[in-house]
Backbone as a printed PyTorch tensor [residue, N CA C, xyz], in Angstrom:
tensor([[[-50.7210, -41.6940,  62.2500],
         [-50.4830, -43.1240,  62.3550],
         [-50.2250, -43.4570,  63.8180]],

        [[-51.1020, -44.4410,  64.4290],
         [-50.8710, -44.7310,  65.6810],
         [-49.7630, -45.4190,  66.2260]],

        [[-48.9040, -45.7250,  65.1350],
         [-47.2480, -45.8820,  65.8430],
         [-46.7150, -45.3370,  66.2130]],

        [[-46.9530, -44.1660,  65.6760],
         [-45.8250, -43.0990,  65.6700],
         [-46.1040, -42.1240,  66.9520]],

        [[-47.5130, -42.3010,  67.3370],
         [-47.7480, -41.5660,  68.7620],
         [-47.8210, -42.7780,  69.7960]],

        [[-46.4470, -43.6590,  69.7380],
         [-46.6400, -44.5570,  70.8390],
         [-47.3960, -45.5060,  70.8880]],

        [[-48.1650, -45.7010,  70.1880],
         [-49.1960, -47.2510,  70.3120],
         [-48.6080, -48.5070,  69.8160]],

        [[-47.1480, -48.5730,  69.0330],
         [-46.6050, -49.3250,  68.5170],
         [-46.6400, -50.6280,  69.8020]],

        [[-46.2970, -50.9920,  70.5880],
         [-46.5680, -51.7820,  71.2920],
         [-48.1690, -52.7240,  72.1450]],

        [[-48.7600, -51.7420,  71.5410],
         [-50.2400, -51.8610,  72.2350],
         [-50.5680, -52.5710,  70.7260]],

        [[-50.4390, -52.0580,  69.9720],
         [-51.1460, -52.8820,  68.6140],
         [-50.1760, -54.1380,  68.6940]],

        [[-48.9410, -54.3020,  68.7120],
         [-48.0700, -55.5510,  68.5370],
         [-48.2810, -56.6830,  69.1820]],

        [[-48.6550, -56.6430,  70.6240],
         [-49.1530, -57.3150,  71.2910],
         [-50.6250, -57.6820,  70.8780]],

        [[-51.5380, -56.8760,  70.5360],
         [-52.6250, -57.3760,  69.1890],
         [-52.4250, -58.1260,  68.8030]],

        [[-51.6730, -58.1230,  67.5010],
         [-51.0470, -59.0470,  66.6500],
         [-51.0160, -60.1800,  67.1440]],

        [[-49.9880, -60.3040,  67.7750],
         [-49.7890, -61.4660,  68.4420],
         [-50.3480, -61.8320,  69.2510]],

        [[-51.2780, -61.3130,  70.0710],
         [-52.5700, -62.4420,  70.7710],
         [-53.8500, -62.3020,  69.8800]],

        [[-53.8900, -61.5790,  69.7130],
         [-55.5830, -61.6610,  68.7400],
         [-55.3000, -62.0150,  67.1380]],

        [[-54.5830, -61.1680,  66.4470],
         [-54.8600, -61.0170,  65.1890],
         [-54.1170, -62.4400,  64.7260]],

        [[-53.0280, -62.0660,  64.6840],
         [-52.5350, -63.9820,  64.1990],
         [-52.6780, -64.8320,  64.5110]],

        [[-53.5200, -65.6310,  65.5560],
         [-54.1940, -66.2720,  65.4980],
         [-55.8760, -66.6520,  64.6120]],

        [[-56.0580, -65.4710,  64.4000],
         [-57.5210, -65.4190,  63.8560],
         [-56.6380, -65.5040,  62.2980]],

        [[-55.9670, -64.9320,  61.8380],
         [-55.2130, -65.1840,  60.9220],
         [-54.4890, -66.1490,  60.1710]],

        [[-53.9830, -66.9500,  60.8710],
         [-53.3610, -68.3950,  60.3670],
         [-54.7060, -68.8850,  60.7890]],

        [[-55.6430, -69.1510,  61.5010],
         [-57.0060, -69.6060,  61.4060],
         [-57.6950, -69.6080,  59.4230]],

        [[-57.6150, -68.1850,  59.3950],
         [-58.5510, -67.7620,  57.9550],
         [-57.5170, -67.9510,  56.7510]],

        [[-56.2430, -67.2130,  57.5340],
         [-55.1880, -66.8460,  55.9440],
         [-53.8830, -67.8390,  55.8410]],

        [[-53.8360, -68.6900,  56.4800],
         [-52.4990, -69.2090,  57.0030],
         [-52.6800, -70.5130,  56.4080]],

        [[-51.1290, -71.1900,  56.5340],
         [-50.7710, -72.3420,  56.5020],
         [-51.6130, -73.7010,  56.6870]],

        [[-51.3800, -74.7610,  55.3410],
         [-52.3210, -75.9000,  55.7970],
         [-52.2410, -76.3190,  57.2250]],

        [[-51.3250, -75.9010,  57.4300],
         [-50.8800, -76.5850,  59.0650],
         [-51.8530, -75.9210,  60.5790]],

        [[-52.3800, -74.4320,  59.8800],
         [-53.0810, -73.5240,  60.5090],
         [-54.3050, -73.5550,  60.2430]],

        [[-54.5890, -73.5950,  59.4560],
         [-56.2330, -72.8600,  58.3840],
         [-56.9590, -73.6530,  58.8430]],

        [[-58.1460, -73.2590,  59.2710],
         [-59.5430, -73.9080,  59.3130],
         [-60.1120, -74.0480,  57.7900]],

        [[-60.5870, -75.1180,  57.9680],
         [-61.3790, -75.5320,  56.4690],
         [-62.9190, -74.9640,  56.5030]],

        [[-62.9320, -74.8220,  57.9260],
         [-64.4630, -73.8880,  57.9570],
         [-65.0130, -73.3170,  59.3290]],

        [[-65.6920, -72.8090,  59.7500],
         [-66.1660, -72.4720,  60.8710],
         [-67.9880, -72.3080,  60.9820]],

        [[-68.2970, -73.1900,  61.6730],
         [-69.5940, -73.4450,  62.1360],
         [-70.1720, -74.3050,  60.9660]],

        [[-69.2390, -74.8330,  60.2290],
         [-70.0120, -75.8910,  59.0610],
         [-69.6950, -75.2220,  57.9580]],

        [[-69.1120, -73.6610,  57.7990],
         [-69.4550, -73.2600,  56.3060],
         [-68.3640, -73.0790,  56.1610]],

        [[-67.8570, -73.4810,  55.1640],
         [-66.4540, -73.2460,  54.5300],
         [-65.5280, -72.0410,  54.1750]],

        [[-64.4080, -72.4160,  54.5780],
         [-63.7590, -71.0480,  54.0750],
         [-62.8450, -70.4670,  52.9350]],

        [[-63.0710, -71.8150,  52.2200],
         [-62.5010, -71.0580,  51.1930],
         [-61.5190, -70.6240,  50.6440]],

        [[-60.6380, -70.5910,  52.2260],
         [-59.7430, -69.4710,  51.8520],
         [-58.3690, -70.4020,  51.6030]],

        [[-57.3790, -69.5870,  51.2730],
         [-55.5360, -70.1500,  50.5930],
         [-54.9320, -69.8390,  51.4570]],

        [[-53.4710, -70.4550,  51.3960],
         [-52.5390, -69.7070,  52.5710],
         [-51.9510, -67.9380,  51.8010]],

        [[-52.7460, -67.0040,  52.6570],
         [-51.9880, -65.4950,  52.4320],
         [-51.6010, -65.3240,  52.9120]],

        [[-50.7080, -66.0100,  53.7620],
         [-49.7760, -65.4780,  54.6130],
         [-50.4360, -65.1950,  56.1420]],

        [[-51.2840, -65.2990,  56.1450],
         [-51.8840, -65.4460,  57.9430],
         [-51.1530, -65.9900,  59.0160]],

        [[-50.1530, -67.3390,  58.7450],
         [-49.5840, -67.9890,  59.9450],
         [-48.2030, -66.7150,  59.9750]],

        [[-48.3470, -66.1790,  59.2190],
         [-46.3330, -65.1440,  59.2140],
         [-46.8900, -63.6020,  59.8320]],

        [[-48.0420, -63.3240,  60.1030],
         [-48.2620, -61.7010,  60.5130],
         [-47.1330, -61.2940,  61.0650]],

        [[-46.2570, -60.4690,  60.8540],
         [-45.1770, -60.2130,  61.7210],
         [-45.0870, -58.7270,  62.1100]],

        [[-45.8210, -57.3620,  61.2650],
         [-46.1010, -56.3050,  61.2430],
         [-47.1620, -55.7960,  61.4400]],

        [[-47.1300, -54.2660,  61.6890],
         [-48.3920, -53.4600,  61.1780],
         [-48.2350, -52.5060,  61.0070]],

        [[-49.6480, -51.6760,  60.5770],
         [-49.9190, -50.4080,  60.0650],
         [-51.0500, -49.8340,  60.8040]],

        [[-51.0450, -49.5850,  61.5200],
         [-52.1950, -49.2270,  62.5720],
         [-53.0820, -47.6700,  62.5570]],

        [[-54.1210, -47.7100,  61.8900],
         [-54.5370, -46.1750,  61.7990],
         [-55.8340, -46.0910,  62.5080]],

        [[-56.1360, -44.9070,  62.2850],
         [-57.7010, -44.2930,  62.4160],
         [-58.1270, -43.4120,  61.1380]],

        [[-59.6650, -43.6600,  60.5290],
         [-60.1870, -42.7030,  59.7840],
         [-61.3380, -42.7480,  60.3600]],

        [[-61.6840, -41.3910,  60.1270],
         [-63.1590, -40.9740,  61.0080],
         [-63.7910, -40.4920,  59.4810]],

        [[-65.0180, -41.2300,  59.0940],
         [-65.7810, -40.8370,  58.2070],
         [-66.7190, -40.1100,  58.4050]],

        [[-67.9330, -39.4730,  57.8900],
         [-68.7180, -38.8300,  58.0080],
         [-70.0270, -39.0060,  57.4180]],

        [[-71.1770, -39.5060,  58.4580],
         [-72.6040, -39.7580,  57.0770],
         [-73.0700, -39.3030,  55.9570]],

        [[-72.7290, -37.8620,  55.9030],
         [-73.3310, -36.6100,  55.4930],
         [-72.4860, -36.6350,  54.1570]],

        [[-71.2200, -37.0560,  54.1280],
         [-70.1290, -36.6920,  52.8640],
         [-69.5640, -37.7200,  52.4340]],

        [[-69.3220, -39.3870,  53.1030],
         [-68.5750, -40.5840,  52.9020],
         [-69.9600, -41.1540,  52.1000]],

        [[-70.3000, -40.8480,  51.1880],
         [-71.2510, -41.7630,  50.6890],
         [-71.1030, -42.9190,  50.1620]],

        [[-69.4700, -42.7720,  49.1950],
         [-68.7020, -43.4020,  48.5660],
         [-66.8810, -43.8470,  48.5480]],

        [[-66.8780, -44.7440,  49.1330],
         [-65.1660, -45.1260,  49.0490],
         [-64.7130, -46.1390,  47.7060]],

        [[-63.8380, -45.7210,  47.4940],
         [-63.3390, -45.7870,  45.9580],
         [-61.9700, -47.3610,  46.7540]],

        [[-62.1360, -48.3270,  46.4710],
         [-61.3060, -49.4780,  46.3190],
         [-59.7790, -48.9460,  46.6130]],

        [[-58.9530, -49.9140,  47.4190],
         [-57.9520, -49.1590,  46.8550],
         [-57.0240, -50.3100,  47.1930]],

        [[-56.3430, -50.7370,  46.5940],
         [-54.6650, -51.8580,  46.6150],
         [-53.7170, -51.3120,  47.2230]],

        [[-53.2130, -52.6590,  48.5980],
         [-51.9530, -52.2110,  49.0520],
         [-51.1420, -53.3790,  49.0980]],

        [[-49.7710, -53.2270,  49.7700],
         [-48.9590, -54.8840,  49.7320],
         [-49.5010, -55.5340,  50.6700]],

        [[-50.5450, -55.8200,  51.7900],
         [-50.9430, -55.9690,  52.8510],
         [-50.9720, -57.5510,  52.4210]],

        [[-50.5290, -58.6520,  53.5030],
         [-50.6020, -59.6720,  52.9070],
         [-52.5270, -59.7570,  53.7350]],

        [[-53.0420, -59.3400,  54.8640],
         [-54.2900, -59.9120,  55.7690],
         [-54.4130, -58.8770,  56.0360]],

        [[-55.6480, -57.8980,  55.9330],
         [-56.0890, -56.5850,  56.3770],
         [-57.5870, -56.6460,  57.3990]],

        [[-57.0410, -56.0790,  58.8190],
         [-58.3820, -55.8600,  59.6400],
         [-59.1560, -54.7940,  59.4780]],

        [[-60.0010, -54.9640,  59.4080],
         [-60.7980, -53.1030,  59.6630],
         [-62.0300, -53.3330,  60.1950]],

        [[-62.0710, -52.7630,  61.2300],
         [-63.1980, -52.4810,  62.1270],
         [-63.8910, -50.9000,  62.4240]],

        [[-65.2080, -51.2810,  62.1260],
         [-66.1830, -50.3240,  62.4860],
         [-66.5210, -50.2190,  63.9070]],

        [[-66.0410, -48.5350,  64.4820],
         [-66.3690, -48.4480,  65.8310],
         [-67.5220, -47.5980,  66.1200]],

        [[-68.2440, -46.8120,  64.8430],
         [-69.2930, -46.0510,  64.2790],
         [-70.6570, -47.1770,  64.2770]],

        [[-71.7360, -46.8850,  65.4960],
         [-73.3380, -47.7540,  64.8710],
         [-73.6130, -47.7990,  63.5670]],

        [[-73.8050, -48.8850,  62.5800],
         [-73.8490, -48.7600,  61.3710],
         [-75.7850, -47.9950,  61.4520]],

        [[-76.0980, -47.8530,  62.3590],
         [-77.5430, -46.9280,  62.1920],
         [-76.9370, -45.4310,  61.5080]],

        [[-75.9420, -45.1080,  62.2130],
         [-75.2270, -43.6980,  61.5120],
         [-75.2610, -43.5570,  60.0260]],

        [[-74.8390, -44.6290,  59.7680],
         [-74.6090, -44.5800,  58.1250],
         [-75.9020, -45.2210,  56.8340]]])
């Protein structure tokens, strides 16, 4: 977990310039939420986007050859990022 080797501050500052903003944008408060972006609607409710106040910051390194399949999985997360740093040509 990248907190725990020191990144706790490098992601927090995230948070708070990048992610919660894009967040109370998508997941947040009537007071926050875009009703759409570039014309198309979003759909979305307040989940808690304008309150990000935490994180959980990891890395998983998948593999073409063996990740064929990821199985769903539920957490308490109120807004979850995940970014691909892998060319999706790989996969």
């Amino acid at each position: 977990v990248l907190n725990e080797i020191g990144l706790r501050p490098i992601f927090t500052a995230l948070l708070r310039e990048v992610f919660l903003p894009i967040g109370a944008r998508l997941f947040g408060d009537d007071a926050h939420r875009a009703a759409g972006v570039r014309g198309v609607a979003t759909g979305t409710e307040n989940w808690g986007g304008s309150s990000l106040d935490d994180h959980h910051s990891f890395v998983v390194q998948y593999q073409p050859n063996t990740d064929k399949h990821l199985d769903m999985h539920i957490d308490e997360c109120d807004v979850t990022f995940n970014f691909g740093i892998t060319p999706h040509e790989d996969f």
